Amino acid sequence: MLPPHDRSGGAPLDARTGLPVVAMIGGGQLARMTHQAAIALGQSLRVLATDPGESAALVAADVRLGDHRDLAALREVADGATVLTFDHEHVPTEHLAALEADGVRVAPDPAALVHAQDKLVLRHALARAGEPQPAWAEVTTDTGIADFAGATGWPIVLKPPRGGYDGRGVFVVDDLPEALALLAEHGRLLAEERVPMVRELAVQVARSPFGQVAVWPVVETVQRDGINTEVLAPAPGLDDATATAAQELAIRIAQRLGVVGLLAVELFQTADGVVVNELAMRPHNSGHWTIEGARTSQFEQHLRAVLDYPLGSTAMTAPVVVMANVLGGDAATEDWMGPSLDERLHHLMAHWPDVKLHWYGKGQRRGRKLGHVTALGDDLDEVRARAVAAARYLADGVVDAAFAFPEEH
Amino acid sequence: MLPPHDRSGGAPLDARTGLPVVAMIGGGQLARMTHQAAIALGQSLRVLATDPGESAALVAADVRLGDHRDLAALREVADGATVLTFDHEHVPTEHLAALEADGVRVAPDPAALVHAQDKLVLRHALARAGEPQPAWAEVTTDTGIADFAGATGWPIVLKPPRGGYDGRGVFVVDDLPEALALLAEHGRLLAEERVPMVRELAVQVARSPFGQVAVWPVVETVQRDGINTEVLAPAPGLDDATATAAQELAIRIAQRLGVVGLLAVELFQTADGVVVNELAMRPHNSGHWTIEGARTSQFEQHLRAVLDYPLGSTAMTAPVVVMANVLGGDAATEDWMGPSLDERLHHLMAHWPDVKLHWYGKGQRRGRKLGHVTALGDDLDEVRARAVAAARYLADGVVDAAFAFPEEH
């Protein structure tokens, strides 16, 4: 028999439940779905949201309102929490350092997180580690840009080091004047070659402070205007060698950077293999399929990892899983005259009784990620058609020709 | 294109999300897990709890504190809700009638719910419908009991018509003096023959106001001291004819009684088929396996049904699914010197990375349902051993001989 002791080494536990309290900075859909996972583990996610109408704030029991750039708000939400973690990458590094100095457990810690916050820091780190990435340069001068483009040819890709997501902050630039204008605006840029890619892939891996890692199958991510619209799991037709290499790459990065929690590695597949595009150190859109499609979801796994619990099985629950994002479309506009959201959900359920819905409760706006659907099965074409048609119906109220759909119900 | 209209026919929707608000009376684990399901549907469950430390109150965003026997509290929680439903059967029928008179949608309605509240009302209804049930009588006099026992032989089973659950309120009585003492205490009893049963089964069916029904596979429920400890899905070795008959029986009962929402039909299997033991009109312990084990969980399905959404697929996600309850055991006692709950969860995850945990966050007390675990796979013996060993370790901190388990981690 073990003597009674607190395995968390003095980190606070909830007095009522005897279990950890994870605090998450940010109240979006990632926090919303993490709260769902926390409920099963006997926990209740504490959320720092900026507005009571945010996705997670609508459903979590312990919501603190405040700004993630306000150190006082961060200190308040960290007080009594076992560990602090993130729904986004926007918390200033110096605030995280201050919290760590207070004795707060931050996962991932600021030294790791900066690689997901700053694209130049990531490029330098991957270069030191000898990991595959696009040709790149840190440019601060006109000649720096001209030299880089001279070596790779136009177009080139320019990225301000911080602040982008969902395709924002990525500029494909065709000529020098356009490039110089961007440089004048930002002062310092990451320049990258435009990778001749076959498609985009993603690998998700979880790592605990103890050093355990768990990786899910490599997936294909389909983008439209820089925003992820579909995730196909596993990546169709990916050869075993490339799949294993991509998983090993993700594990090496997690270990090298000391990631704690979830790491999503976004990859470009080229004729020669894969190169690293970007990282996220949190649950990520490319992992939503795991809620139904894997024995352990990315949200549960993130909680396990940041709490130093042993990680769960990443085995798939079906041969093929497809996640399709619902981006605000025609039905999200003010002058929409078609079926209401509630009616569209009704139709969705009637037509696809085995498609799983995840609706985030946000206000509807064109282009906004409002929810996602997941379909499972044996045949990629069938499963994908089902997921995409369901998502499209929710977004635009439009029925794909491939699916007969009654006008009335 | 359909004209814009509110398919819910004027019932309130949440102004922020445009989606329904389900209010559930009772803050136990059933409400907790229903909230989890509500999150995916874009909703947030409104809960009436009696204490802020209750299972659902710890995790839901919209918790009202009050007593389910207080009409004013019921009216307050119903205000602005699309529909009112239940985590337990203990709301007085006259209060539900008053709410309906106010215009509140109550699901199931009081005329249906009474069959789950009052065992004598159920017996009379099943008799009128000609459905199979044990030999029974409503007894109010000493001679009534003596005549019944004279016909069936001792022991007999005596039940006060209202208030029992988890084996409470069920008395197996060996002789007349004991029976008369019970009658003197309660005044009116349901007397039943002691059924010569092979085992206990359960069928869960959902029914919507529109009349759609969806039924899950028949399961075997294993009891210890009248409390469910394991659910085996599907019921091992059950012949197709009996399984179909049991499902059809459950559907007939749901239709006949006008159930809206989930109906759990607890059955005794005898040499001749099945007879009805009891009903529950809500998510039920016998359906917890559906969270991972079926495409649509009982909790999501209950929400769909009470909202008159189309019902989801009840297909199983694995050939064999076993749910094991964690009942407070040695580890729930004051003088427990073994690993803490947090440590036990840690060990559980290390040893069984594919067992799914559901912990309810309640205070630990011997015999109390504190959580459950679910295992999935192909081989009943293996899956069952895994689930039972995991549950036993959580309850008692004891490792089954069949599982090697390290003393230290």
mmCIF file of N, CA and C in Angstrom, chain A residues 286-347:
data_model
loop_
_atom_site.group_PDB
_atom_site.id
_atom_site.type_symbol
_atom_site.label_atom_id
_atom_site.label_comp_id
_atom_site.label_asym_id
_atom_site.label_seq_id
_atom_site.Cartn_x
_atom_site.Cartn_y
_atom_site.Cartn_z
ATOM 1 N N SER A 286 -6.928 20.631 -36.662
ATOM 2 C CA SER A 286 -6.558 19.383 -37.349
ATOM 3 C C SER A 286 -6.798 18.147 -36.478
ATOM 4 N N GLY A 287 -7.149 18.352 -35.202
ATOM 5 C CA GLY A 287 -7.381 17.213 -34.304
ATOM 6 C C GLY A 287 -8.818 17.054 -33.839
ATOM 7 N N HIS A 288 -9.738 17.842 -34.373
ATOM 8 C CA HIS A 288 -11.133 17.719 -33.929
ATOM 9 C C HIS A 288 -11.708 16.337 -34.236
ATOM 10 N N TRP A 289 -11.211 15.716 -35.289
ATOM 11 C CA TRP A 289 -11.703 14.386 -35.669
ATOM 12 C C TRP A 289 -11.505 13.362 -34.552
ATOM 13 N N THR A 290 -10.566 13.614 -33.643
ATOM 14 C CA THR A 290 -10.262 12.629 -32.592
ATOM 15 C C THR A 290 -11.377 12.485 -31.561
ATOM 16 N N ILE A 291 -12.331 13.435 -31.511
ATOM 17 C CA ILE A 291 -13.387 13.332 -30.485
ATOM 18 C C ILE A 291 -14.124 12.004 -30.636
ATOM 19 N N GLU A 292 -14.568 11.722 -31.847
ATOM 20 C CA GLU A 292 -15.194 10.415 -32.081
ATOM 21 C C GLU A 292 -14.251 9.431 -32.756
ATOM 22 N N GLY A 293 -13.219 9.938 -33.424
ATOM 23 C CA GLY A 293 -12.423 9.101 -34.309
ATOM 24 C C GLY A 293 -11.239 8.419 -33.668
ATOM 25 N N ALA A 294 -10.900 8.781 -32.444
ATOM 26 C CA ALA A 294 -9.789 8.136 -31.745
ATOM 27 C C ALA A 294 -10.237 7.768 -30.338
ATOM 28 N N ARG A 295 -9.583 6.771 -29.781
ATOM 29 C CA ARG A 295 -9.980 6.327 -28.439
ATOM 30 C C ARG A 295 -9.809 7.462 -27.431
ATOM 31 N N THR A 296 -8.780 8.284 -27.602
ATOM 32 C CA THR A 296 -8.605 9.452 -26.732
ATOM 33 C C THR A 296 -8.633 10.700 -27.610
ATOM 34 N N SER A 297 -9.469 11.654 -27.257
ATOM 35 C CA SER A 297 -9.557 12.890 -28.035
ATOM 36 C C SER A 297 -8.384 13.795 -27.709
ATOM 37 N N GLN A 298 -8.094 14.720 -28.619
ATOM 38 C CA GLN A 298 -7.023 15.680 -28.355
ATOM 39 C C GLN A 298 -7.323 16.516 -27.114
ATOM 40 N N PHE A 299 -8.582 16.744 -26.817
ATOM 41 C CA PHE A 299 -8.928 17.595 -25.679
ATOM 42 C C PHE A 299 -8.659 16.870 -24.358
ATOM 43 N N GLU A 300 -9.096 15.606 -24.275
ATOM 44 C CA GLU A 300 -8.760 14.807 -23.087
ATOM 45 C C GLU A 300 -7.249 14.656 -22.965
ATOM 46 N N GLN A 301 -6.590 14.409 -24.073
ATOM 47 C CA GLN A 301 -5.137 14.186 -24.045
ATOM 48 C C GLN A 301 -4.390 15.436 -23.587
ATOM 49 N N HIS A 302 -4.865 16.589 -24.022
ATOM 50 C CA HIS A 302 -4.215 17.830 -23.587
ATOM 51 C C HIS A 302 -4.322 17.971 -22.069
ATOM 52 N N LEU A 303 -5.495 17.687 -21.520
ATOM 53 C CA LEU A 303 -5.650 17.740 -20.064
ATOM 54 C C LEU A 303 -4.730 16.731 -19.382
ATOM 55 N N ARG A 304 -4.711 15.505 -19.883
ATOM 56 C CA ARG A 304 -3.828 14.486 -19.293
ATOM 57 C C ARG A 304 -2.389 14.979 -19.320
ATOM 58 N N ALA A 305 -1.964 15.518 -20.446
ATOM 59 C CA ALA A 305 -0.558 15.891 -20.606
ATOM 60 C C ALA A 305 -0.185 17.044 -19.680
ATOM 61 N N VAL A 306 -0.972 18.092 -19.647
ATOM 62 C CA VAL A 306 -0.582 19.241 -18.816
ATOM 63 C C VAL A 306 -0.649 18.886 -17.332
ATOM 64 N N LEU A 307 -1.437 17.870 -16.983
ATOM 65 C CA LEU A 307 -1.528 17.429 -15.588
ATOM 66 C C LEU A 307 -0.525 16.326 -15.253
ATOM 67 N N ASP A 308 0.273 15.933 -16.218
ATOM 68 C CA ASP A 308 1.216 14.828 -16.020
ATOM 69 C C ASP A 308 0.520 13.522 -15.665
ATOM 70 N N TYR A 309 -0.714 13.377 -16.128
ATOM 71 C CA TYR A 309 -1.356 12.067 -16.109
ATOM 72 C C TYR A 309 -0.763 11.237 -17.256
ATOM 73 N N PRO A 310 -0.772 9.935 -17.149
ATOM 74 C CA PRO A 310 -0.384 9.100 -18.296
ATOM 75 C C PRO A 310 -1.320 9.365 -19.486
ATOM 76 N N LEU A 311 -0.770 9.258 -20.672
ATOM 77 C CA LEU A 311 -1.529 9.592 -21.877
ATOM 78 C C LEU A 311 -2.409 8.420 -22.321
ATOM 79 N N GLY A 312 -3.471 8.752 -23.048
ATOM 80 C CA GLY A 312 -4.421 7.742 -23.490
ATOM 81 C C GLY A 312 -4.106 7.191 -24.869
ATOM 82 N N SER A 313 -4.753 6.097 -25.193
ATOM 83 C CA SER A 313 -4.568 5.451 -26.497
ATOM 84 C C SER A 313 -4.994 6.386 -27.631
ATOM 85 N N THR A 314 -4.171 6.427 -28.691
ATOM 86 C CA THR A 314 -4.495 7.251 -29.865
ATOM 87 C C THR A 314 -5.038 6.408 -31.026
ATOM 88 N N ALA A 315 -5.413 5.172 -30.723
ATOM 89 C CA ALA A 315 -5.934 4.280 -31.767
ATOM 90 C C ALA A 315 -7.202 4.864 -32.390
ATOM 91 N N MET A 316 -7.338 4.688 -33.686
ATOM 92 C CA MET A 316 -8.550 5.138 -34.367
ATOM 93 C C MET A 316 -9.717 4.198 -34.050
ATOM 94 N N THR A 317 -10.942 4.753 -34.082
ATOM 95 C CA THR A 317 -12.131 3.957 -33.779
ATOM 96 C C THR A 317 -12.834 3.485 -35.045
ATOM 97 N N ALA A 318 -12.358 3.950 -36.206
ATOM 98 C CA ALA A 318 -12.955 3.551 -37.490
ATOM 99 C C ALA A 318 -11.863 3.664 -38.542
ATOM 100 N N PRO A 319 -12.004 2.956 -39.660
ATOM 101 C CA PRO A 319 -10.962 3.025 -40.688
ATOM 102 C C PRO A 319 -10.786 4.418 -41.289
ATOM 103 N N VAL A 320 -11.878 5.137 -41.460
ATOM 104 C CA VAL A 320 -11.822 6.463 -42.082
ATOM 105 C C VAL A 320 -12.639 7.439 -41.252
ATOM 106 N N VAL A 321 -12.060 8.591 -40.963
ATOM 107 C CA VAL A 321 -12.765 9.645 -40.238
ATOM 108 C C VAL A 321 -12.550 10.960 -40.998
ATOM 109 N N VAL A 322 -13.624 11.671 -41.240
ATOM 110 C CA VAL A 322 -13.505 12.978 -41.894
ATOM 111 C C VAL A 322 -14.213 14.029 -41.048
ATOM 112 N N MET A 323 -13.481 15.120 -40.786
ATOM 113 C CA MET A 323 -14.014 16.285 -40.092
ATOM 114 C C MET A 323 -14.171 17.402 -41.105
ATOM 115 N N ALA A 324 -15.316 18.053 -41.105
ATOM 116 C CA ALA A 324 -15.513 19.211 -41.976
ATOM 117 C C ALA A 324 -15.919 20.402 -41.125
ATOM 118 N N ASN A 325 -15.214 21.508 -41.311
ATOM 119 C CA ASN A 325 -15.551 22.731 -40.589
ATOM 120 C C ASN A 325 -16.801 23.371 -41.184
ATOM 121 N N VAL A 326 -17.588 23.969 -40.306
ATOM 122 C CA VAL A 326 -18.692 24.799 -40.768
ATOM 123 C C VAL A 326 -18.249 26.249 -40.638
ATOM 124 N N LEU A 327 -17.963 26.859 -41.779
ATOM 125 C CA LEU A 327 -17.591 28.273 -41.802
ATOM 126 C C LEU A 327 -18.838 29.081 -42.127
ATOM 127 N N GLY A 328 -19.009 30.182 -41.427
ATOM 128 C CA GLY A 328 -20.180 31.018 -41.677
ATOM 129 C C GLY A 328 -20.313 31.324 -43.155
ATOM 130 N N GLY A 329 -21.462 30.998 -43.725
ATOM 131 C CA GLY A 329 -21.689 31.203 -45.154
ATOM 132 C C GLY A 329 -22.925 32.051 -45.369
ATOM 133 N N ASP A 330 -23.645 31.725 -46.421
ATOM 134 C CA ASP A 330 -24.827 32.527 -46.736
ATOM 135 C C ASP A 330 -25.803 32.592 -45.567
ATOM 136 N N ALA A 331 -25.911 31.480 -44.844
ATOM 137 C CA ALA A 331 -26.902 31.421 -43.765
ATOM 138 C C ALA A 331 -26.492 32.268 -42.565
ATOM 139 N N ALA A 332 -25.247 32.765 -42.568
ATOM 140 C CA ALA A 332 -24.778 33.586 -41.447
ATOM 141 C C ALA A 332 -25.005 35.069 -41.699
ATOM 142 N N THR A 333 -25.588 35.395 -42.848
ATOM 143 C CA THR A 333 -25.735 36.812 -43.187
ATOM 144 C C THR A 333 -27.062 37.364 -42.673
ATOM 145 N N GLU A 334 -27.090 38.677 -42.534
ATOM 146 C CA GLU A 334 -28.261 39.366 -41.970
ATOM 147 C C GLU A 334 -29.521 39.124 -42.794
ATOM 148 N N ASP A 335 -29.368 39.073 -44.137
ATOM 149 C CA ASP A 335 -30.557 39.014 -44.991
ATOM 150 C C ASP A 335 -30.917 37.583 -45.391
ATOM 151 N N TRP A 336 -30.406 36.618 -44.634
ATOM 152 C CA TRP A 336 -30.728 35.211 -44.893
ATOM 153 C C TRP A 336 -32.218 34.974 -44.721
ATOM 154 N N MET A 337 -32.826 34.357 -45.747
ATOM 155 C CA MET A 337 -34.261 34.099 -45.702
ATOM 156 C C MET A 337 -34.566 32.593 -45.619
ATOM 157 N N GLY A 338 -33.529 31.753 -45.567
ATOM 158 C CA GLY A 338 -33.747 30.313 -45.552
ATOM 159 C C GLY A 338 -33.981 29.800 -44.135
ATOM 160 N N PRO A 339 -33.894 28.504 -43.964
ATOM 161 C CA PRO A 339 -34.154 27.896 -42.658
ATOM 162 C C PRO A 339 -33.218 28.436 -41.577
ATOM 163 N N SER A 340 -33.768 28.626 -40.377
ATOM 164 C CA SER A 340 -32.993 29.104 -39.230
ATOM 165 C C SER A 340 -31.948 28.068 -38.827
ATOM 166 N N LEU A 341 -31.017 28.480 -37.990
ATOM 167 C CA LEU A 341 -30.011 27.529 -37.500
ATOM 168 C C LEU A 341 -30.682 26.316 -36.867
ATOM 169 N N ASP A 342 -31.656 26.567 -36.019
ATOM 170 C CA ASP A 342 -32.335 25.455 -35.345
ATOM 171 C C ASP A 342 -32.982 24.521 -36.364
ATOM 172 N N GLU A 343 -33.552 25.099 -37.407
ATOM 173 C CA GLU A 343 -34.144 24.258 -38.461
ATOM 174 C C GLU A 343 -33.065 23.492 -39.222
ATOM 175 N N ARG A 344 -31.946 24.164 -39.486
ATOM 176 C CA ARG A 344 -30.884 23.475 -40.234
ATOM 177 C C ARG A 344 -30.337 22.299 -39.433
ATOM 178 N N LEU A 345 -30.213 22.473 -38.111
ATOM 179 C CA LEU A 345 -29.764 21.340 -37.291
ATOM 180 C C LEU A 345 -30.782 20.200 -37.356
ATOM 181 N N HIS A 346 -32.045 20.578 -37.342
ATOM 182 C CA HIS A 346 -33.125 19.597 -37.436
ATOM 183 C C HIS A 346 -32.995 18.797 -38.745
ATOM 184 N N HIS A 347 -32.807 19.519 -39.838
ATOM 185 C CA HIS A 347 -32.655 18.845 -41.137
ATOM 186 C C HIS A 347 -31.404 17.965 -41.169
#
